[in-house]
Steps between C-alpha positions, in 0.01 A plus 500: 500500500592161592802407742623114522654435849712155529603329851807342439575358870564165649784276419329202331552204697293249378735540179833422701764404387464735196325800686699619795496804773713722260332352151115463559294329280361856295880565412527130312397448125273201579325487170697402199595865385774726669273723734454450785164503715529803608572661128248320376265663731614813373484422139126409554387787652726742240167553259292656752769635734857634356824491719396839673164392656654172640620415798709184687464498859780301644785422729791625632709171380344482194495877390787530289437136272112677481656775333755317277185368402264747416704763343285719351310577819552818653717433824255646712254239347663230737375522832758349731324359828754550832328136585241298383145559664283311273292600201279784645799759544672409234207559263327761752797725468547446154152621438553783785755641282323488150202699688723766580575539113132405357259444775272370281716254318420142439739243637557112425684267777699209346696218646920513314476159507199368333444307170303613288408293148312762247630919554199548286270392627647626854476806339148522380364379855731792655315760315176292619618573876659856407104572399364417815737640708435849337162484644612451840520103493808308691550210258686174560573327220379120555607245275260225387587195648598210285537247788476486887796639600549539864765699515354826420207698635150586337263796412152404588351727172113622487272753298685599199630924539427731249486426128831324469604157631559628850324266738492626877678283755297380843841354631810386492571180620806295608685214424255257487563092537467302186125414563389885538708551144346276295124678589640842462580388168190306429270816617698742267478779708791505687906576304804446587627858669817595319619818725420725171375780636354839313354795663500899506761603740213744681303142569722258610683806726142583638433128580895497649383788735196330643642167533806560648565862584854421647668359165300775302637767713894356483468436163351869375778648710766346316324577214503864551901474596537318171651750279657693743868498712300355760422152356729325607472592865116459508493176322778368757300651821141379372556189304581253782162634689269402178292169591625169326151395276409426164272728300243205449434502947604877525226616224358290288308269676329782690423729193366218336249472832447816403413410174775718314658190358458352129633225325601516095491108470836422298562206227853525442729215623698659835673340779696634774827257505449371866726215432675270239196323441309807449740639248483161334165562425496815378781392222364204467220411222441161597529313846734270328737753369819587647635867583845541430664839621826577406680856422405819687642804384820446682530143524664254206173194392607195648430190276218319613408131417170357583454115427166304574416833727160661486295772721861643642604844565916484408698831596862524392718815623830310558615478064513079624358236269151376687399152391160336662350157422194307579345802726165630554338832685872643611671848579848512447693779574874523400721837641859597571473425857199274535306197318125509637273202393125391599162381356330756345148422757749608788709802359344781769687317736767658410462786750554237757802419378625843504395568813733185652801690300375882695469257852859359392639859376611339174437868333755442239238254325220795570 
């Protein structure tokens, strides 16, 4: 069987003003229709894995809006983390307690708050990765790279795996300058790495073990307190002790030295929302076009004007008129509390900006 584990951590703060500490950016309906990034996640993995075989690893703050959320999961399908230790216990204990109810069973990683542009064709390359991860493969989705981006990381891919598309990965590789880019896209061997991960539980566990014994050890025994009285006290006493690392250091990149990693190479349009201008492109079908964002499923459309104003990314959450003329490449940002505007070629700088309000302890604007 086939188990879908979502992270839903972080607080989004390249999308400040409109994602804050208690309202992260996989709780906000960024994409024209009333769900939100995290239920859309959901929704897409619904064909292959129903409300009982998925599971939402999350906060403490955010549990309760998770849960508003996703109703029809089971409430001990949301995995509430006591504090955040990156993506290798989250998803390490998720898969820690799916073992102990199918040892065997296949399991897919994916990101709340990613974009994705075709569920069909996400769904047809999931099966791809399902098929090698039955026979023992750790796959990592990588998406086929459409430009040099330099703000994500790489799979290096090789010999093709098997039968099906699977290609094997020699390496992953990190954010590389703009240079590097453009000949990992030239070569065509090397995709975008999308933290989409697929595996049988057994594998990845086995990998967890021998890579880092310590986290694999924590995380089992909270697993085997998990549906007992004891949970709660075990996940409290153990928890803070886990290591703070992502899956792709903890694991991957050493199983795929190993040779245990595979790549099913993936065509549909996907992007991870880093930023304003990153969400402008994936809404976006030209560079000229503007994105206008208005209603979320609690907030009345603000009336937006754009005059003589191409290539901008206009958010309205405030129910004001917005009216701008003559401008080019822009990210306006309109709230209750806070009006945020930059060029679009600068918008990750908004973490900067947030991090003078945290060194000013302005935390009613966070």
């Amino acid at each position: 069987m086939f188990y879908a584990v979502i992270p839903a951590g972080g607080s989004g703060t390249r999308l400040w003003p409109l994602s804050r500490a208690d309202r992260p950016k996989f709780l906000l309906a960024l994409t024209g229709t009333s769900e939100s990034l995290l239920q859309a996640t959901v929704s897409r993995v619904a064909p292959l894995a129903g409300p009982d075989r998925t599971y939402v690893v999350t906060g403490v703050a955010h549990a309760a809006a998770v849960a508003r959320q996703v109703p029809r999961l089971p409430d001990d399908n949301i995995v509430v983390e006591p504090s955040r230790r990156e993506s290798c216990a989250a998803i390490g204990l998720a898969a820690a307690i799916i073992a102990r109810r199918e040892p065997t069973a296949v399991m897919g990683a994916f990101s709340a708050d990613h974009v994705v542009g075709d569920d069909d064709r996400f769904l047809e390359i999931l099966r791809a990765a399902i098929a090698a991860a039955e026979d023992g493969q750790m796959v990592a989705v990588g998406i086929t790279p459409t430009y040099p981006e330099t703000g994500y990381g790489y799979l290096e891919a090789g010999e093709p795996v098997g039968s099906g598309p699977a290609r094997r990965v020699l390496r992953f590789k990190e954010k590389p300058e703009y240079d590097l880019a453009v000949k990992y896209v030239e070569s065509g061997r090397f995709y975008w790495n999308a933290s989409m991960f697929v595996w049988r539980v057994d594998v990845f566990l086995g990998e967890l073990a021998r890579q880092q014994p310590a986290l694999f050890a924590g995380l089992t025994e909270i697993a085997a307190a998990w549906d007992t009285e004891e949970r709660a006290t075990v996940l409290d006493r153990v928890w803070p002790s886990l290591r703070k690392i992502s899956v792709d250091f903890a694991v991957m990149e050493g199983a795929a030295e190993k040779g245990l990693v595979s790549t099913v190479p993936a065509d549909f349009p996907w992007n991870d929302v880093g930023d304003f201008n990153s969400l402008g492109d994936a809404l976006s079908r030209s560079a000229t076009d503007n994105v206008i964002i208005g209603a979320d499923e609690s907030v009345e459309q603000g009336r937006v004007m754009a005059r003589d104003t191409t290539g901008s990314v206009l958010v309205t959450r405030t129910g004001r008129l917005m009216v701008t003329l003559g401008l080019r490449d822009v990210v306006v940002v309109d709230t209750a509390d806070a009006l945020f505007v930059c060029d679009r070629s600068r918008a990750q700088e908004v973490k900067e900006v947030v991090a003078d309000l945290e060194a000013e302890s302005a935390q009613q604007y966070l």
